[in-house]
CSV table of C-alpha atoms in Angstrom, one decimal:
chain,number,residue,atom,x,y,z
A,50,UNK,CA,0.0,0.0,0.0
A,51,UNK,CA,1.5,3.3,-1.1
A,52,UNK,CA,1.9,6.1,1.4
A,53,UNK,CA,-0.9,8.8,1.6
A,54,UNK,CA,1.4,11.5,0.1
A,55,UNK,CA,1.8,9.5,-3.2
A,56,UNK,CA,-1.9,8.9,-3.5
A,57,UNK,CA,-2.7,12.5,-2.7
A,58,UNK,CA,-0.4,13.8,-5.4
A,59,UNK,CA,-1.5,11.3,-8.0
A,60,UNK,CA,-5.1,11.8,-7.2
A,61,UNK,CA,-5.0,15.5,-7.5
A,62,UNK,CA,-3.1,15.3,-10.8
A,63,UNK,CA,-5.6,12.7,-12.1
A,64,UNK,CA,-8.6,14.8,-11.2
A,65,UNK,CA,-7.1,17.9,-12.7
A,66,UNK,CA,-6.3,16.0,-15.9
A,67,UNK,CA,-9.8,14.5,-16.2
A,68,UNK,CA,-11.4,17.9,-15.7
A,69,UNK,CA,-9.1,19.6,-18.2
A,70,UNK,CA,-9.5,16.9,-20.9
A,71,UNK,CA,-13.3,16.9,-20.4
A,72,UNK,CA,-13.6,20.7,-20.6
A,73,UNK,CA,-11.4,20.9,-23.7
A,74,UNK,CA,-13.3,18.1,-25.5
A,75,UNK,CA,-16.6,19.7,-24.6
A,76,UNK,CA,-15.8,23.3,-25.6
A,77,UNK,CA,-13.1,22.7,-28.2
A,78,UNK,CA,-9.6,24.2,-28.5
A,79,UNK,CA,-9.2,27.9,-28.3
A,80,UNK,CA,-6.6,28.9,-30.9
A,81,UNK,CA,-5.8,25.4,-32.1
A,82,UNK,CA,-2.8,26.4,-34.1
A,83,UNK,CA,-1.1,27.7,-30.9
A,84,UNK,CA,-2.1,24.7,-29.0
A,85,UNK,CA,-0.7,22.4,-31.7
A,86,UNK,CA,2.6,24.3,-31.9
A,87,UNK,CA,3.2,24.0,-28.1
A,88,UNK,CA,1.9,20.4,-28.1
A,89,UNK,CA,4.5,19.4,-30.8
A,90,UNK,CA,7.2,21.1,-28.8
A,91,UNK,CA,6.3,19.3,-25.6
A,92,UNK,CA,6.1,16.0,-27.6
A,93,UNK,CA,9.5,16.5,-29.1
A,94,UNK,CA,10.9,17.2,-25.6
A,95,UNK,CA,9.4,13.9,-24.3
A,96,UNK,CA,10.8,12.0,-27.3
A,97,UNK,CA,14.3,13.5,-26.6
A,98,UNK,CA,14.3,12.6,-22.9
A,99,UNK,CA,16.4,10.0,-21.2
A,100,UNK,CA,14.6,7.8,-18.7
A,101,UNK,CA,16.3,7.6,-15.3
A,102,UNK,CA,15.6,4.8,-12.9
A,103,UNK,CA,16.8,6.5,-9.7
A,104,UNK,CA,14.4,7.3,-6.8
A,105,UNK,CA,15.2,11.0,-7.2
A,106,UNK,CA,14.2,11.5,-10.8
A,107,UNK,CA,15.0,15.1,-11.8
A,108,UNK,CA,13.8,16.6,-15.0
A,109,UNK,CA,14.2,13.8,-17.5
A,110,UNK,CA,12.5,16.0,-20.2
A,111,UNK,CA,13.8,19.6,-19.9
A,112,UNK,CA,12.6,20.8,-23.3
A,113,UNK,CA,9.1,19.4,-22.7
A,114,UNK,CA,9.0,21.1,-19.2
A,115,UNK,CA,10.1,24.5,-20.7
A,116,UNK,CA,7.5,24.2,-23.4
A,117,UNK,CA,4.8,23.4,-20.9
A,118,UNK,CA,5.8,26.4,-18.7
A,119,UNK,CA,5.9,28.7,-21.7
A,120,UNK,CA,2.4,27.7,-22.7
A,121,UNK,CA,1.2,28.3,-19.2
A,122,UNK,CA,2.7,31.8,-19.2
A,123,UNK,CA,1.6,32.7,-22.7
A,124,UNK,CA,-0.6,35.9,-22.7
A,125,UNK,CA,-0.1,37.2,-26.3
A,126,UNK,CA,0.6,35.8,-29.7
A,127,UNK,CA,2.4,38.3,-32.0
A,128,UNK,CA,0.8,41.1,-30.1
A,129,UNK,CA,-2.7,39.7,-30.0
A,130,UNK,CA,-4.3,38.5,-26.8
A,131,UNK,CA,-4.7,34.7,-26.3
A,132,UNK,CA,-7.8,33.1,-24.9
A,133,UNK,CA,-6.7,29.6,-23.8
A,134,UNK,CA,-7.5,28.9,-20.2
A,135,UNK,CA,-5.9,26.8,-17.4
A,136,UNK,CA,-7.9,23.7,-18.2
A,137,UNK,CA,-6.9,23.8,-21.8
A,138,UNK,CA,-3.3,24.2,-20.8
A,139,UNK,CA,-3.5,21.1,-18.6
A,140,UNK,CA,-5.2,19.1,-21.4
A,141,UNK,CA,-2.6,20.1,-24.0
A,142,UNK,CA,0.4,19.3,-21.8
A,143,UNK,CA,-1.0,15.9,-20.8
A,144,UNK,CA,-1.9,14.9,-24.3
A,145,UNK,CA,1.4,16.0,-25.7
A,146,UNK,CA,3.3,14.2,-22.9
A,147,UNK,CA,1.4,11.0,-23.5
A,148,UNK,CA,2.1,11.2,-27.3
A,149,UNK,CA,5.8,11.7,-26.7
A,150,UNK,CA,5.8,8.7,-24.2
A,151,UNK,CA,4.5,6.2,-26.7
A,152,UNK,CA,7.9,5.2,-28.1
A,153,UNK,CA,9.3,4.9,-24.6
A,154,UNK,CA,6.4,2.8,-23.5
A,155,UNK,CA,6.9,0.5,-26.5
A,156,UNK,CA,10.5,-0.1,-25.4
A,157,UNK,CA,9.3,-0.8,-21.8
A,158,UNK,CA,10.7,2.4,-20.5
A,159,UNK,CA,7.7,4.7,-20.0
A,160,UNK,CA,7.7,7.8,-17.9
A,161,UNK,CA,7.3,7.4,-14.1
A,162,UNK,CA,3.7,8.2,-13.0
A,163,UNK,CA,5.0,10.5,-10.3
A,164,UNK,CA,6.9,12.6,-12.8
A,165,UNK,CA,3.8,13.0,-15.0
A,166,UNK,CA,1.8,14.0,-11.9
A,167,UNK,CA,4.4,16.6,-10.9
A,168,UNK,CA,4.4,18.0,-14.4
A,169,UNK,CA,0.6,18.4,-14.3
A,170,UNK,CA,0.5,20.0,-10.9
A,171,UNK,CA,3.4,22.5,-11.4
A,172,UNK,CA,2.1,23.6,-14.8
A,173,UNK,CA,-1.3,24.1,-13.4
A,174,UNK,CA,0.1,26.1,-10.5
A,175,UNK,CA,1.9,28.4,-12.9
A,176,UNK,CA,-1.2,28.8,-15.2
A,177,UNK,CA,-3.5,29.5,-12.2
A,178,UNK,CA,-1.2,32.2,-11.0
A,179,UNK,CA,-0.8,33.9,-14.4
A,180,UNK,CA,-3.7,33.3,-16.7
A,181,UNK,CA,-6.6,34.8,-14.6
A,182,UNK,CA,-4.5,37.9,-13.7
A,183,UNK,CA,-3.4,38.4,-17.3
A,184,UNK,CA,-6.8,37.8,-19.0
A,185,UNK,CA,-8.6,40.1,-16.5
A,186,UNK,CA,-6.2,42.9,-17.3
A,187,UNK,CA,-5.1,43.4,-13.6
A,188,UNK,CA,-1.6,42.2,-14.3
A,189,UNK,CA,-1.1,44.8,-17.1
A,190,UNK,CA,-2.5,47.5,-14.9
A,191,UNK,CA,-0.1,46.8,-12.1
A,192,UNK,CA,3.2,45.8,-13.9
A,193,UNK,CA,2.6,46.7,-17.6
A,194,UNK,CA,4.4,45.0,-20.5
A,195,UNK,CA,8.0,46.1,-19.7
A,196,UNK,CA,10.7,44.8,-17.4
A,197,UNK,CA,8.3,44.5,-14.5
A,198,UNK,CA,6.4,41.8,-16.4
A,199,UNK,CA,9.6,39.9,-16.9
A,200,UNK,CA,10.4,40.2,-13.2
A,201,UNK,CA,6.9,39.0,-12.3
A,202,UNK,CA,7.3,36.0,-14.6
A,203,UNK,CA,10.7,35.1,-13.1
A,204,UNK,CA,9.3,35.4,-9.5
A,205,UNK,CA,6.4,33.2,-10.6
A,206,UNK,CA,8.6,30.6,-12.0
A,207,UNK,CA,10.7,30.6,-8.9
A,208,UNK,CA,7.6,29.8,-6.9
A,209,UNK,CA,6.8,27.1,-9.5
A,210,UNK,CA,10.2,25.6,-9.1
A,211,UNK,CA,9.7,25.6,-5.3
A,212,UNK,CA,6.4,23.9,-5.8
A,213,UNK,CA,8.0,21.2,-8.0
A,214,UNK,CA,10.8,20.7,-5.4
A,215,UNK,CA,8.4,20.2,-2.6
A,216,UNK,CA,6.4,17.7,-4.5
A,217,UNK,CA,9.5,15.8,-5.7
A,218,UNK,CA,10.9,15.6,-2.2
A,219,UNK,CA,7.6,14.5,-0.7
A,220,UNK,CA,7.2,11.7,-3.4
A,221,UNK,CA,10.8,10.5,-2.9
A,222,UNK,CA,10.4,10.5,0.9
A,223,UNK,CA,7.2,8.5,0.6
A,224,UNK,CA,8.7,5.9,-1.7
A,225,UNK,CA,12.1,5.5,0.0
A,226,UNK,CA,11.5,6.4,3.6
A,227,UNK,CA,14.5,8.8,3.4
A,228,UNK,CA,14.4,12.0,5.5
A,229,UNK,CA,12.4,14.8,3.9
A,230,UNK,CA,14.6,17.7,4.8
A,231,UNK,CA,17.8,16.5,2.9
A,232,UNK,CA,15.7,15.4,-0.1
A,233,UNK,CA,14.1,18.9,-0.3
A,234,UNK,CA,17.5,20.5,0.0
A,235,UNK,CA,18.9,18.4,-2.8
A,236,UNK,CA,15.9,19.1,-5.0
A,237,UNK,CA,16.3,22.9,-4.4
A,238,UNK,CA,20.0,22.6,-5.3
A,239,UNK,CA,19.1,20.8,-8.5
A,240,UNK,CA,16.8,23.6,-9.5
A,241,UNK,CA,19.9,25.9,-9.7
A,242,UNK,CA,21.2,23.7,-12.5
A,243,UNK,CA,19.0,22.4,-15.3
A,244,UNK,CA,16.0,23.8,-13.4
A,245,UNK,CA,17.2,27.4,-13.9
A,246,UNK,CA,17.7,26.7,-17.6
A,247,UNK,CA,14.2,25.4,-17.9
A,248,UNK,CA,12.6,28.4,-16.2
A,249,UNK,CA,14.6,30.9,-18.1
A,250,UNK,CA,13.8,29.2,-21.4
A,251,UNK,CA,10.1,29.1,-20.5
A,252,UNK,CA,10.1,32.8,-19.9
A,253,UNK,CA,12.0,33.6,-23.1
A,254,UNK,CA,9.7,31.4,-25.1
A,255,UNK,CA,6.6,33.0,-23.7
A,256,UNK,CA,7.9,36.6,-24.3
A,257,UNK,CA,9.3,35.7,-27.8
A,258,UNK,CA,6.0,34.2,-29.0
A,259,UNK,CA,4.2,37.2,-27.5
A,260,UNK,CA,6.2,39.5,-29.8
A,261,UNK,CA,7.3,37.5,-32.8
A,262,UNK,CA,4.8,34.7,-33.0
A,263,UNK,CA,5.2,30.9,-33.1
A,264,UNK,CA,8.4,31.2,-35.1
A,265,UNK,CA,10.2,32.0,-31.9
A,266,UNK,CA,9.6,28.5,-30.5
A,267,UNK,CA,12.2,26.6,-32.6
A,268,UNK,CA,14.7,29.4,-32.2
A,269,UNK,CA,14.6,29.4,-28.4
A,270,UNK,CA,14.4,25.6,-28.2
A,271,UNK,CA,17.9,25.1,-29.6
A,272,UNK,CA,20.0,26.3,-26.6
A,273,UNK,CA,18.0,24.1,-24.1
A,274,UNK,CA,18.2,21.1,-26.5
A,275,UNK,CA,22.0,21.5,-26.7
A,276,UNK,CA,22.2,21.9,-22.9
A,277,UNK,CA,20.1,18.6,-22.6
A,278,UNK,CA,22.6,16.8,-24.8
A,279,UNK,CA,25.5,18.0,-22.7
A,280,UNK,CA,23.8,16.8,-19.5
A,281,UNK,CA,23.3,13.4,-21.2
A,282,UNK,CA,27.1,13.2,-22.0
A,283,UNK,CA,28.0,14.2,-18.5
A,284,UNK,CA,25.7,11.6,-17.0
A,285,UNK,CA,27.1,8.9,-19.3
A,286,UNK,CA,30.7,9.8,-18.3
A,287,UNK,CA,29.7,9.7,-14.6
A,288,UNK,CA,28.0,6.3,-15.0
A,289,UNK,CA,31.1,4.9,-16.8
A,290,UNK,CA,33.3,6.4,-14.0
A,291,UNK,CA,31.2,4.7,-11.3
A,292,UNK,CA,31.3,1.4,-13.2
A,293,UNK,CA,35.1,1.6,-13.4
A,294,UNK,CA,35.4,2.2,-9.6
A,295,UNK,CA,33.0,-0.7,-9.0
A,296,UNK,CA,35.1,-3.0,-11.1
A,297,UNK,CA,38.3,-1.8,-9.4
A,298,UNK,CA,36.7,-2.5,-6.0
A,299,UNK,CA,35.9,-6.1,-7.0
A,300,UNK,CA,39.6,-6.8,-7.3
A,301,UNK,CA,39.8,-7.6,-3.7
A,302,UNK,CA,37.0,-10.1,-4.1
A,303,UNK,CA,38.4,-11.7,-7.2
A,304,UNK,CA,41.8,-12.0,-5.5
A,305,UNK,CA,40.2,-13.7,-2.5
A,306,UNK,CA,40.9,-11.0,0.1
A,307,UNK,CA,37.3,-10.2,0.8
A,308,UNK,CA,34.0,-12.1,0.7
A,309,UNK,CA,31.9,-11.8,-2.5
A,310,UNK,CA,29.6,-8.7,-2.5
A,311,UNK,CA,31.2,-7.1,0.6
A,312,UNK,CA,32.2,-3.8,-1.1
A,313,UNK,CA,28.8,-3.5,-2.8
A,314,UNK,CA,26.9,-4.1,0.5
A,315,UNK,CA,29.1,-1.7,2.4
A,316,UNK,CA,28.6,1.0,-0.3
A,317,UNK,CA,24.8,0.5,-0.5
A,318,UNK,CA,24.3,0.5,3.3
A,319,UNK,CA,26.7,3.4,3.7
A,320,UNK,CA,24.7,5.5,1.3
A,321,UNK,CA,21.5,4.7,3.1
A,322,UNK,CA,23.0,5.7,6.4
A,323,UNK,CA,24.4,8.9,4.8
A,324,UNK,CA,20.9,9.8,3.6
A,325,UNK,CA,19.6,9.1,7.0
A,326,UNK,CA,22.1,11.6,8.5
A,327,UNK,CA,21.3,14.2,5.9
A,328,UNK,CA,24.3,14.2,3.6
A,329,UNK,CA,24.1,16.1,0.3
A,330,UNK,CA,24.2,14.3,-3.1
A,331,UNK,CA,27.9,15.3,-3.6
A,332,UNK,CA,28.7,14.0,-0.1
A,333,UNK,CA,26.8,10.8,-0.9
A,334,UNK,CA,28.8,10.3,-4.1
A,335,UNK,CA,32.1,10.6,-2.3
A,336,UNK,CA,30.8,8.3,0.4
A,337,UNK,CA,29.7,5.7,-2.1
A,338,UNK,CA,33.1,5.7,-4.0
A,339,UNK,CA,35.1,5.5,-0.8
A,340,UNK,CA,32.9,2.6,0.5
A,341,UNK,CA,33.4,0.7,-2.7
A,342,UNK,CA,37.2,1.2,-2.4
A,343,UNK,CA,37.5,0.9,1.4
A,344,UNK,CA,39.3,-2.5,1.3
A,345,UNK,CA,41.6,-1.9,-1.7
A,346,UNK,CA,44.6,-1.6,0.6
A,347,UNK,CA,44.4,-5.3,1.4
A,348,UNK,CA,45.8,-6.0,-2.1
A,349,UNK,CA,49.2,-5.0,-0.7
A,350,UNK,CA,49.1,-7.7,2.0
A,351,UNK,CA,51.1,-10.9,1.5
A,352,UNK,CA,48.8,-12.9,3.7
A,353,UNK,CA,45.0,-12.1,3.4
A,354,UNK,CA,43.1,-11.1,6.5
A,355,UNK,CA,40.8,-14.0,7.5
A,356,UNK,CA,37.5,-13.4,5.7
A,357,UNK,CA,38.7,-9.9,4.9
A,358,UNK,CA,37.4,-8.8,8.3
A,359,UNK,CA,39.5,-5.7,9.0
A,360,UNK,CA,37.2,-4.7,11.9
A,361,UNK,CA,38.8,-7.6,13.9
A,362,UNK,CA,42.4,-6.4,13.4
A,363,UNK,CA,44.4,-4.5,15.9
A,364,UNK,CA,44.1,-0.7,15.5
A,365,UNK,CA,47.6,-0.2,14.2
A,366,UNK,CA,47.3,-2.9,11.5
A,367,UNK,CA,43.9,-1.6,10.4
A,368,UNK,CA,45.3,1.9,10.2
A,369,UNK,CA,48.2,0.7,8.1
A,370,UNK,CA,45.9,-1.1,5.6
A,371,UNK,CA,43.7,2.0,5.4
A,372,UNK,CA,46.7,4.2,4.7
A,373,UNK,CA,47.8,1.8,1.9
A,374,UNK,CA,44.3,1.9,0.5
A,375,UNK,CA,44.3,5.7,0.5
A,376,UNK,CA,47.6,5.7,-1.5
A,377,UNK,CA,46.2,3.2,-4.0
A,378,UNK,CA,43.0,5.3,-4.3
A,379,UNK,CA,45.1,8.4,-5.1
A,380,UNK,CA,46.9,6.6,-7.9
A,381,UNK,CA,43.6,5.6,-9.5
A,382,UNK,CA,42.7,9.3,-10.0
A,383,UNK,CA,39.6,9.4,-7.8
A,384,UNK,CA,38.7,12.8,-6.2
A,385,UNK,CA,41.0,13.7,-3.2
A,386,UNK,CA,38.0,13.5,-0.8
A,387,UNK,CA,37.5,9.8,-1.7
A,388,UNK,CA,41.2,9.0,-0.9
A,389,UNK,CA,41.0,10.8,2.4
A,390,UNK,CA,37.9,8.8,3.5
A,391,UNK,CA,39.6,5.5,2.5
A,392,UNK,CA,42.9,6.6,4.3
A,393,UNK,CA,41.2,7.7,7.6
A,394,UNK,CA,38.5,5.0,7.9
A,395,UNK,CA,40.5,3.3,10.7
A,396,UNK,CA,41.2,6.4,12.8
A,397,UNK,CA,39.3,7.1,16.1
A,398,UNK,CA,35.9,8.4,15.0
A,399,UNK,CA,36.3,11.8,16.7
A,400,UNK,CA,39.3,12.5,14.3
A,401,UNK,CA,37.5,11.3,11.1
A,402,UNK,CA,35.3,13.1,8.6
A,403,UNK,CA,31.7,12.1,8.6
A,404,UNK,CA,32.0,9.8,5.5
A,405,UNK,CA,34.9,7.9,7.2
A,406,UNK,CA,32.8,7.4,10.3
A,407,UNK,CA,30.0,5.9,8.2
A,408,UNK,CA,32.3,3.6,6.3
A,409,UNK,CA,34.0,2.4,9.5
A,410,UNK,CA,30.8,1.5,11.2
A,411,UNK,CA,29.1,-0.1,8.2
A,412,UNK,CA,32.2,-2.1,7.3
A,413,UNK,CA,32.4,-3.4,10.9
A,414,UNK,CA,28.7,-4.3,10.8
A,415,UNK,CA,29.1,-6.3,7.6
A,416,UNK,CA,32.3,-8.0,8.9
A,417,UNK,CA,30.5,-9.0,12.0
A,418,UNK,CA,27.1,-10.0,10.5
A,419,UNK,CA,28.1,-11.4,7.1
A,420,UNK,CA,28.4,-15.1,6.5
A,421,UNK,CA,27.2,-15.9,10.1
A,422,UNK,CA,30.6,-15.2,11.4
A,423,UNK,CA,29.1,-13.7,14.5
A,424,UNK,CA,27.2,-16.1,16.6
A,425,UNK,CA,24.2,-13.8,17.1
A,426,UNK,CA,23.9,-12.6,13.5
A,427,UNK,CA,23.0,-9.0,12.6
A,428,UNK,CA,21.3,-8.1,15.9
A,429,UNK,CA,24.3,-9.1,17.9
A,430,UNK,CA,26.6,-7.4,15.4
A,431,UNK,CA,24.6,-4.2,15.8
A,432,UNK,CA,24.7,-4.5,19.6
A,433,UNK,CA,28.5,-4.9,19.5
A,434,UNK,CA,28.8,-1.7,17.5
A,435,UNK,CA,26.7,0.1,20.1
A,436,UNK,CA,29.1,-1.2,22.8
A,437,UNK,CA,31.9,0.4,20.8
A,438,UNK,CA,30.4,3.8,20.5
A,439,UNK,CA,32.5,5.2,23.4
A,440,UNK,CA,35.6,5.3,21.2
A,441,UNK,CA,35.4,3.3,17.9
A,442,UNK,CA,32.1,4.3,16.4
A,443,UNK,CA,30.0,7.5,16.4
A,444,UNK,CA,26.8,7.0,18.3
A,445,UNK,CA,24.7,8.9,15.7
A,446,UNK,CA,26.1,6.8,12.9
A,447,UNK,CA,25.3,3.6,14.7
A,448,UNK,CA,21.8,4.7,15.5
A,449,UNK,CA,21.3,5.8,11.9
A,450,UNK,CA,22.4,2.3,10.8
A,451,UNK,CA,19.9,0.7,13.2
A,452,UNK,CA,17.1,2.8,11.7
A,453,UNK,CA,18.0,1.9,8.2
A,454,UNK,CA,18.1,-1.8,9.1
A,455,UNK,CA,14.8,-1.6,10.9
A,456,UNK,CA,13.1,-0.3,7.8
A,457,UNK,CA,14.0,-3.2,5.7
A,458,UNK,CA,17.4,-4.6,6.0
A,459,UNK,CA,20.6,-4.1,4.0
A,460,UNK,CA,19.5,-6.0,0.9
A,461,UNK,CA,16.8,-3.4,0.2
A,462,UNK,CA,19.0,-0.4,0.4
A,463,UNK,CA,19.0,1.8,-2.8
A,464,UNK,CA,22.4,3.2,-3.7
A,465,UNK,CA,22.9,6.8,-4.6
A,466,UNK,CA,22.7,8.0,-8.2
A,467,UNK,CA,26.0,8.6,-10.0
A,468,UNK,CA,27.5,12.0,-9.8
């Protein structure tokens, strides 16, 4: 059974869609040429999108989002007033998005329902705030058609972006159980990137069409389309980089120094604990890379540690292996923060960065609980970590680990997205 927040957002979007489509079918399209032009733009944006499978799905179709916002903020067409309303805007956006999703659905990679619901609600929010004011003439009386109108549109899109971030964070928190505050913070930070480009393009499109007509649409679509292609390349590079680090981390398993799947389990569980403690996306990425590589120093040992369990070693030996691992990590070209976490994972926790504290506690948990090496299993392993919170493990990290395990266990942890 899905949480109430998910059902509320989906239900509101479905009701709004039904009313918009019904109203438009009953009364017909106002200015069908304009609706068709914006519908084609949104459809092209959906066709050009790249589907992402991460729980925090951010703007997979920026061109479609910009086109939808531009249609919601359109008050004039080549100097003539427009007459489409909020319900028609919702109907056109939904119909165009569904048309663009057909090829993706045919390949088994259709858009997430929550993404479509967010699109409907955010576009409707922008349209409700703009169209009634503009059509009644009150907006022109107060701000005119000059720079104050542009400022008003930018402020409105800022509120729209905030609305989208709130919805996205609420949906992600409901699906994953992660804390809402850090998710909202990450969504707001994401709005400063591609979100800013979408909002700026939406304003420019609306103002360009108001003055020059529909020919402005393809002209102002090109920059965002090129930006989208650049984001796709960056995402592909980051994905390849993460796969390279994952393959490098498996060297200790292939060589027989650590049990199969150990580095993957530690990385997944470390990311879950990091989210529980409110780490940002960048901090989570550093944490994941460091957790994957945390045992790489064992490759320098002549005799492997029994079961690869470095948590059972004397402090001096564990620190020596960690320092060797940090040196190896630097030679691989990973960011300096990753090498520091690997190098300092065996230090007393009060001297460690937060990521190193998490890796140390999670690694110890997996060493104690994995393969039934500890007589009491996972509960006894967690209890032993609690007994060590006076010096070896940070109490907040151990309690965060306990909460993550209580919500579903380590095998259900979702790793952080690349980058």
